[in-house]
mmCIF file of C-alpha atoms in Angstrom:
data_model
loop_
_atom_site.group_PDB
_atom_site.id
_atom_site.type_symbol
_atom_site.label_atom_id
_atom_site.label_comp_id
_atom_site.label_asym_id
_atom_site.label_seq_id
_atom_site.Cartn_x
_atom_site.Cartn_y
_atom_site.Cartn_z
ATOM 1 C CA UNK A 276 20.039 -27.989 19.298
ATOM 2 C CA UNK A 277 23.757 -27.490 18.651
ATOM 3 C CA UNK A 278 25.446 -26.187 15.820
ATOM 4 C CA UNK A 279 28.791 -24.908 14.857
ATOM 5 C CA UNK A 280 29.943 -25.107 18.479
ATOM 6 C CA UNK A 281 27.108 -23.352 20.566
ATOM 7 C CA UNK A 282 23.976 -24.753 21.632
ATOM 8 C CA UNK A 283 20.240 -23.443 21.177
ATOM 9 C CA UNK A 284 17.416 -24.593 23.633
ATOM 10 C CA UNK A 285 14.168 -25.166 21.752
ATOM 11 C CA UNK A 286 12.116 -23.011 23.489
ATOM 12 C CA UNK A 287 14.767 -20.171 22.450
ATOM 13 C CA UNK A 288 14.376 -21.386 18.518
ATOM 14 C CA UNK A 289 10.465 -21.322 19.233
ATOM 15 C CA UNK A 290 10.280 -18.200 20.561
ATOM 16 C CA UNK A 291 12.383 -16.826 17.989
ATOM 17 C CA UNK A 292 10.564 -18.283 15.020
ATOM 18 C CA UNK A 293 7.405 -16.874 17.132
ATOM 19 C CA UNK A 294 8.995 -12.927 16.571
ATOM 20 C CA UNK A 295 9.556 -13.183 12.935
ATOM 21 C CA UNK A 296 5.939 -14.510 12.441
ATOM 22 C CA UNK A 297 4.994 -10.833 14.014
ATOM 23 C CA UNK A 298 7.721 -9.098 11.280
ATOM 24 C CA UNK A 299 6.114 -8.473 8.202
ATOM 25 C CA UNK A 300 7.922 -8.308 4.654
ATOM 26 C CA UNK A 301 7.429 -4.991 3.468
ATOM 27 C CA UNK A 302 8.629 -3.287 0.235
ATOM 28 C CA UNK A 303 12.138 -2.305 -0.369
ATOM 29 C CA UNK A 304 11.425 0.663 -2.189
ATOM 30 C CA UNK A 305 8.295 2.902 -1.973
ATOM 31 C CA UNK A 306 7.764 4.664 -5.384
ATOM 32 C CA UNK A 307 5.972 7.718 -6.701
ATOM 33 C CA UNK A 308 4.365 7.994 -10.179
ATOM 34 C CA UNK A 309 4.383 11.412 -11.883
ATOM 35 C CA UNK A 310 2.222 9.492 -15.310
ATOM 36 C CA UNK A 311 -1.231 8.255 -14.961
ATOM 37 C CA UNK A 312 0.389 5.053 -17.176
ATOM 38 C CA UNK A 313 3.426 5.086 -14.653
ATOM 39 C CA UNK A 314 1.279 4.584 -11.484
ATOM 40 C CA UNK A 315 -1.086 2.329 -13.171
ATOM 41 C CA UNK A 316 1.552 0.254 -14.382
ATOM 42 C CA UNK A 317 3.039 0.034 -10.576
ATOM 43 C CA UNK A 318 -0.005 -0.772 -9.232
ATOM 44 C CA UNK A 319 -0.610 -4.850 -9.201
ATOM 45 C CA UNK A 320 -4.141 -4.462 -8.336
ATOM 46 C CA UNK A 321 -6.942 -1.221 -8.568
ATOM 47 C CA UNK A 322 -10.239 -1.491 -7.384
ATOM 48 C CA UNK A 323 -13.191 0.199 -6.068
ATOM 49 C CA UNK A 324 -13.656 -0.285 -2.214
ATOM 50 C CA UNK A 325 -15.258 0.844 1.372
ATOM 51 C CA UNK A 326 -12.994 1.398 4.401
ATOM 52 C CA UNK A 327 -14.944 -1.081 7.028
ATOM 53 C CA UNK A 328 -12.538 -0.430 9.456
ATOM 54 C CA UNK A 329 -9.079 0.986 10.857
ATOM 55 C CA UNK A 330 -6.933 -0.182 13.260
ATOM 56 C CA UNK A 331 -5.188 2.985 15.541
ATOM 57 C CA UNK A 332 -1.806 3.325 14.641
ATOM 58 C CA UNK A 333 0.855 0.656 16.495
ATOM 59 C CA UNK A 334 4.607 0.347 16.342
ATOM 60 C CA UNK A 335 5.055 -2.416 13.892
ATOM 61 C CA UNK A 336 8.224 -4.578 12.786
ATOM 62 C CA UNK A 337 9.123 -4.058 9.256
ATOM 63 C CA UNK A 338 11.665 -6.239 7.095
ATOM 64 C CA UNK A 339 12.398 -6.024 3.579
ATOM 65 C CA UNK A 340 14.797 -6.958 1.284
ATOM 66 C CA UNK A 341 17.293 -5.589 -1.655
ATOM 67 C CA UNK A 342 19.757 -7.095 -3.607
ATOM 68 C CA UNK A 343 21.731 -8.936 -1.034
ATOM 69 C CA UNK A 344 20.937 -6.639 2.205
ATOM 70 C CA UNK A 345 17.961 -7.642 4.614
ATOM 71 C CA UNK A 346 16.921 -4.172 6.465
ATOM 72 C CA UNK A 347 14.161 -4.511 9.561
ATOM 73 C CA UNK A 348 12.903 -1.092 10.890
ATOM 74 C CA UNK A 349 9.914 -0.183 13.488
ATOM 75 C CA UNK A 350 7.045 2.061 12.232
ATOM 76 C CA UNK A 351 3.571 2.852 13.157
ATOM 77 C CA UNK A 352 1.496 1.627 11.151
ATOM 78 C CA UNK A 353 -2.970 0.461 10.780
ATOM 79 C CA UNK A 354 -4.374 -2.031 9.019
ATOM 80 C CA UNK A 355 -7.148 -1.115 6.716
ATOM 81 C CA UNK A 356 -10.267 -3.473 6.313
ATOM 82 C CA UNK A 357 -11.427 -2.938 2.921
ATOM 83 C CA UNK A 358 -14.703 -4.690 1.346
ATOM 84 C CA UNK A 359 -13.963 -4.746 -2.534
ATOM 85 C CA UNK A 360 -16.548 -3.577 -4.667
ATOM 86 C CA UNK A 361 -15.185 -3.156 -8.673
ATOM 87 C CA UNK A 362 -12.028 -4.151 -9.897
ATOM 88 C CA UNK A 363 -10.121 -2.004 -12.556
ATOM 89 C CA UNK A 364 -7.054 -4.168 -12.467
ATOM 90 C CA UNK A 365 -6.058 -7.400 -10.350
ATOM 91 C CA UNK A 366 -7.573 -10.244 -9.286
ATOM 92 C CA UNK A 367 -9.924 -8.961 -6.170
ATOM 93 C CA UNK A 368 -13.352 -10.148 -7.258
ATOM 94 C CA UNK A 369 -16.377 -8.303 -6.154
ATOM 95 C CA UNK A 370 -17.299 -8.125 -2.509
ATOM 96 C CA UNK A 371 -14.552 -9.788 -1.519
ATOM 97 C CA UNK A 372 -12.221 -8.306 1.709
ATOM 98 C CA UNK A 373 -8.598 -6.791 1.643
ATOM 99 C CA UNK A 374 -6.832 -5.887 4.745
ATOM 100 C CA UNK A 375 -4.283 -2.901 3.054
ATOM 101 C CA UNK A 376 -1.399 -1.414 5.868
ATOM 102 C CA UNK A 377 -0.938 2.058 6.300
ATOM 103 C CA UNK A 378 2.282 3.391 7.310
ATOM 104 C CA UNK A 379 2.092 6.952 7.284
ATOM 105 C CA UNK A 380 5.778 7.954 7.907
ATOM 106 C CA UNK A 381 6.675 5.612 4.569
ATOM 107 C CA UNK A 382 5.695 9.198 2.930
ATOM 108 C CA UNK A 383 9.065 10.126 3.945
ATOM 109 C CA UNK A 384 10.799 7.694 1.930
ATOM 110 C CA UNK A 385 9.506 7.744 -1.589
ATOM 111 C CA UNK A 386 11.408 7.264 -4.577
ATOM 112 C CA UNK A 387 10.160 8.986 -7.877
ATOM 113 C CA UNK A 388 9.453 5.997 -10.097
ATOM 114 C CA UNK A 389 11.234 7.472 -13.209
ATOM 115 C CA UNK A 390 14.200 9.186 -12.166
ATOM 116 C CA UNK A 391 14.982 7.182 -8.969
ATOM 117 C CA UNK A 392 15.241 10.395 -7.208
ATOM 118 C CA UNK A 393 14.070 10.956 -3.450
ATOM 119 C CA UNK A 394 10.342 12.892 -3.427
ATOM 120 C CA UNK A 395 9.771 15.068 -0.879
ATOM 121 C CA UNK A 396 5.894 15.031 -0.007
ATOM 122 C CA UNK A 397 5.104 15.343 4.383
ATOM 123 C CA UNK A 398 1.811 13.548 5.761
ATOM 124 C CA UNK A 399 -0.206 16.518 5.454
ATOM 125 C CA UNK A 400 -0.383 15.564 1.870
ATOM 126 C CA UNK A 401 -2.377 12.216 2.842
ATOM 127 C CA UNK A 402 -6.238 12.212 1.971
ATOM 128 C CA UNK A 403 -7.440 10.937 4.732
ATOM 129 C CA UNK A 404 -8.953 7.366 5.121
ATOM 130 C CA UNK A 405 -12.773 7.389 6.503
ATOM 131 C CA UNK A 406 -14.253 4.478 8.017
ATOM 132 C CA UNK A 407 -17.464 3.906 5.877
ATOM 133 C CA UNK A 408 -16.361 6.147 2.918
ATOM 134 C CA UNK A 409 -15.409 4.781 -0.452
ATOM 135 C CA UNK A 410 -12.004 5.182 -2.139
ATOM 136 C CA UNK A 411 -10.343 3.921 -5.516
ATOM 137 C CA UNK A 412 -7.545 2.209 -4.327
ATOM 138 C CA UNK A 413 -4.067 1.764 -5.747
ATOM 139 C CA UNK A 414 -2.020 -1.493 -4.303
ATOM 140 C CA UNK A 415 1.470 -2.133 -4.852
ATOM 141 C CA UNK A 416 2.970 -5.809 -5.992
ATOM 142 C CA UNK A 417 3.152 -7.990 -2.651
ATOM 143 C CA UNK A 418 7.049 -8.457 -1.912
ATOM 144 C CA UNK A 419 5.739 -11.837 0.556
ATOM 145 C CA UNK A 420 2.629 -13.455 -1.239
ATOM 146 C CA UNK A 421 2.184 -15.417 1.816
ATOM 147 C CA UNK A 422 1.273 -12.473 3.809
ATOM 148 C CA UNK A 423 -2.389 -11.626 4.617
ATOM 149 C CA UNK A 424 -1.898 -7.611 4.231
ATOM 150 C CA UNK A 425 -1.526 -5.652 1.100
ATOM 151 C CA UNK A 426 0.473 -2.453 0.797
ATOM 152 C CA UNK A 427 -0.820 0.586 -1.165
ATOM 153 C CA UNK A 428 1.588 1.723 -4.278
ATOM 154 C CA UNK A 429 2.460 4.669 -1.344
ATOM 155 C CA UNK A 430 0.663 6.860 0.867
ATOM 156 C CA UNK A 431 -0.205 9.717 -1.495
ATOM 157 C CA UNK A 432 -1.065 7.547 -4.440
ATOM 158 C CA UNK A 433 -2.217 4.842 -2.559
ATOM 159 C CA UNK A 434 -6.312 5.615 -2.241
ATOM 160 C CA UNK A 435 -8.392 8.246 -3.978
ATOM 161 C CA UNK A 436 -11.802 9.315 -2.204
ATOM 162 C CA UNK A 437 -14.830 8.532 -4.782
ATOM 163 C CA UNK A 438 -17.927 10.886 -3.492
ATOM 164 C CA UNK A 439 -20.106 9.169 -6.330
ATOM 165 C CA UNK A 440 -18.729 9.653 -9.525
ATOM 166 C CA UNK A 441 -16.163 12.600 -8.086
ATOM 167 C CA UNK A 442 -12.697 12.092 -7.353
ATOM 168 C CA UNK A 443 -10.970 14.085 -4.276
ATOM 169 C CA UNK A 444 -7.265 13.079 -4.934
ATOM 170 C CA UNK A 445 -3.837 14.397 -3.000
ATOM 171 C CA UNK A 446 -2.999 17.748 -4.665
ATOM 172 C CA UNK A 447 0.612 16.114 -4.220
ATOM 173 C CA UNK A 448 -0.930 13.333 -6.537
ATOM 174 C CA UNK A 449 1.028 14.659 -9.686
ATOM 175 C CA UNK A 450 -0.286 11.300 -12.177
ATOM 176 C CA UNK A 451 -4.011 12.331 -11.527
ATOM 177 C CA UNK A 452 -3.652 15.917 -11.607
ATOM 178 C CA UNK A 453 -7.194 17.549 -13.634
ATOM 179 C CA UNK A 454 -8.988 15.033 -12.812
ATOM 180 C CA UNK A 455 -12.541 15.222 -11.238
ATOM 181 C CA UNK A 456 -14.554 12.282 -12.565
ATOM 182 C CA UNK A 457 -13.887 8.610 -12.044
ATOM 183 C CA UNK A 458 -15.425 7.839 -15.323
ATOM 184 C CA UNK A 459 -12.808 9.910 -17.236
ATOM 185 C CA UNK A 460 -10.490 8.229 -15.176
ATOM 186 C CA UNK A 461 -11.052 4.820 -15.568
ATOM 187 C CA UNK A 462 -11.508 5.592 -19.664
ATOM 188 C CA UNK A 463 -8.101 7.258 -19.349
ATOM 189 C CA UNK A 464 -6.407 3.932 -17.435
ATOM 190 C CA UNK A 465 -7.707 1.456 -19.850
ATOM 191 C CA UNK A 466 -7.073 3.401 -22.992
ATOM 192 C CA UNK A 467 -3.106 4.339 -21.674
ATOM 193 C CA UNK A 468 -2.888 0.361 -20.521
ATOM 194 C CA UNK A 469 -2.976 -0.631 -24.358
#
């Protein structure tokens, strides 16, 4: 192939097409909610679901996109197989399966959702993801709908442990701070979402 003076050899274009298929379109901007009506509002979907499985953690190639600027970056990151099994918000219908990507050090760059102001939070304020154990999860708007990974709204926010009815959030989780029931939770979402 040439173009604009230089030439390309197919194999070359092939093999580069092949290496973007492995990038995947992540968000520009990570955000943090302070407002139970704030993080429910930035979450596209929010559903009950069990962690099947997790991948270990493997230097993966980022891009994303703002304004006019494309930025890639490397991260590790796992992918989360999640079996879906009550939606509060979104369109994942009952058992079906979600494959979410967790990319711990995206902690680090969080944006507060109000003031656009970096957060500071560290990884130790994570709740850990289980396999086998059930979580409320909180997904963030897809920035490449023809991806086959979701993105939580951000690592802090992202999944709440459910140990029946009881919630074991991130004390760093500042919109669901006091609460201990899913229940009053879910009440609380649907009454603030009017």
């Amino acid at each position: 192939v040439e173009y604009g003076g230089s030439s390309m050899s197919i194999e070359d274009i092939k093999k580069d097409i092949a290496e973007l298929d492995k990038t995947i379109t992540a968000q520009a901007a990570v955000y943090y909610y302070n407002r139970l009506d704030a993080l429910v509002e930035g979450a596209e979907s929010i559903f009950i679901g069990k962690v099947d499985s997790i991948s270990t953690l493997k230097n993966t190639r980022f891009r994303s996109q703002q304004g006019g600027s494309t930025v890639e970056k490397t991260a590790p990151a796992s992918v989360v197989s999640i079996t879906v099994y009550g939606s509060v918000k979104g369109a994942n219908g009952y058992f079906s399966s979600v494959d979410m990507l967790y990319i711990p050090q995206s902690v680090g760059g969080m944006t507060d959702g109000a003031t656009l102001e970096p957060v500071s939070r560290s990884q130790d304020d994570i709740v850990e993801l289980t396999e086998g154990d059930t979580y409320l999860f909180f997904l963030a708007e897809d920035p490449d709908a023809k991806q086959d990974v979701a993105f939580p709204v951000n690592p802090i926010q992202g999944w709440v442990k459910l140990d029946n009815d009881m919630l074991t959030s991130s004390p760093a989780n500042g919109a669901l701070e006091g609460y201990e029931t899913l229940p009053q939770l879910i009440s609380d979402m649907r009454n603030r979402a009017r």
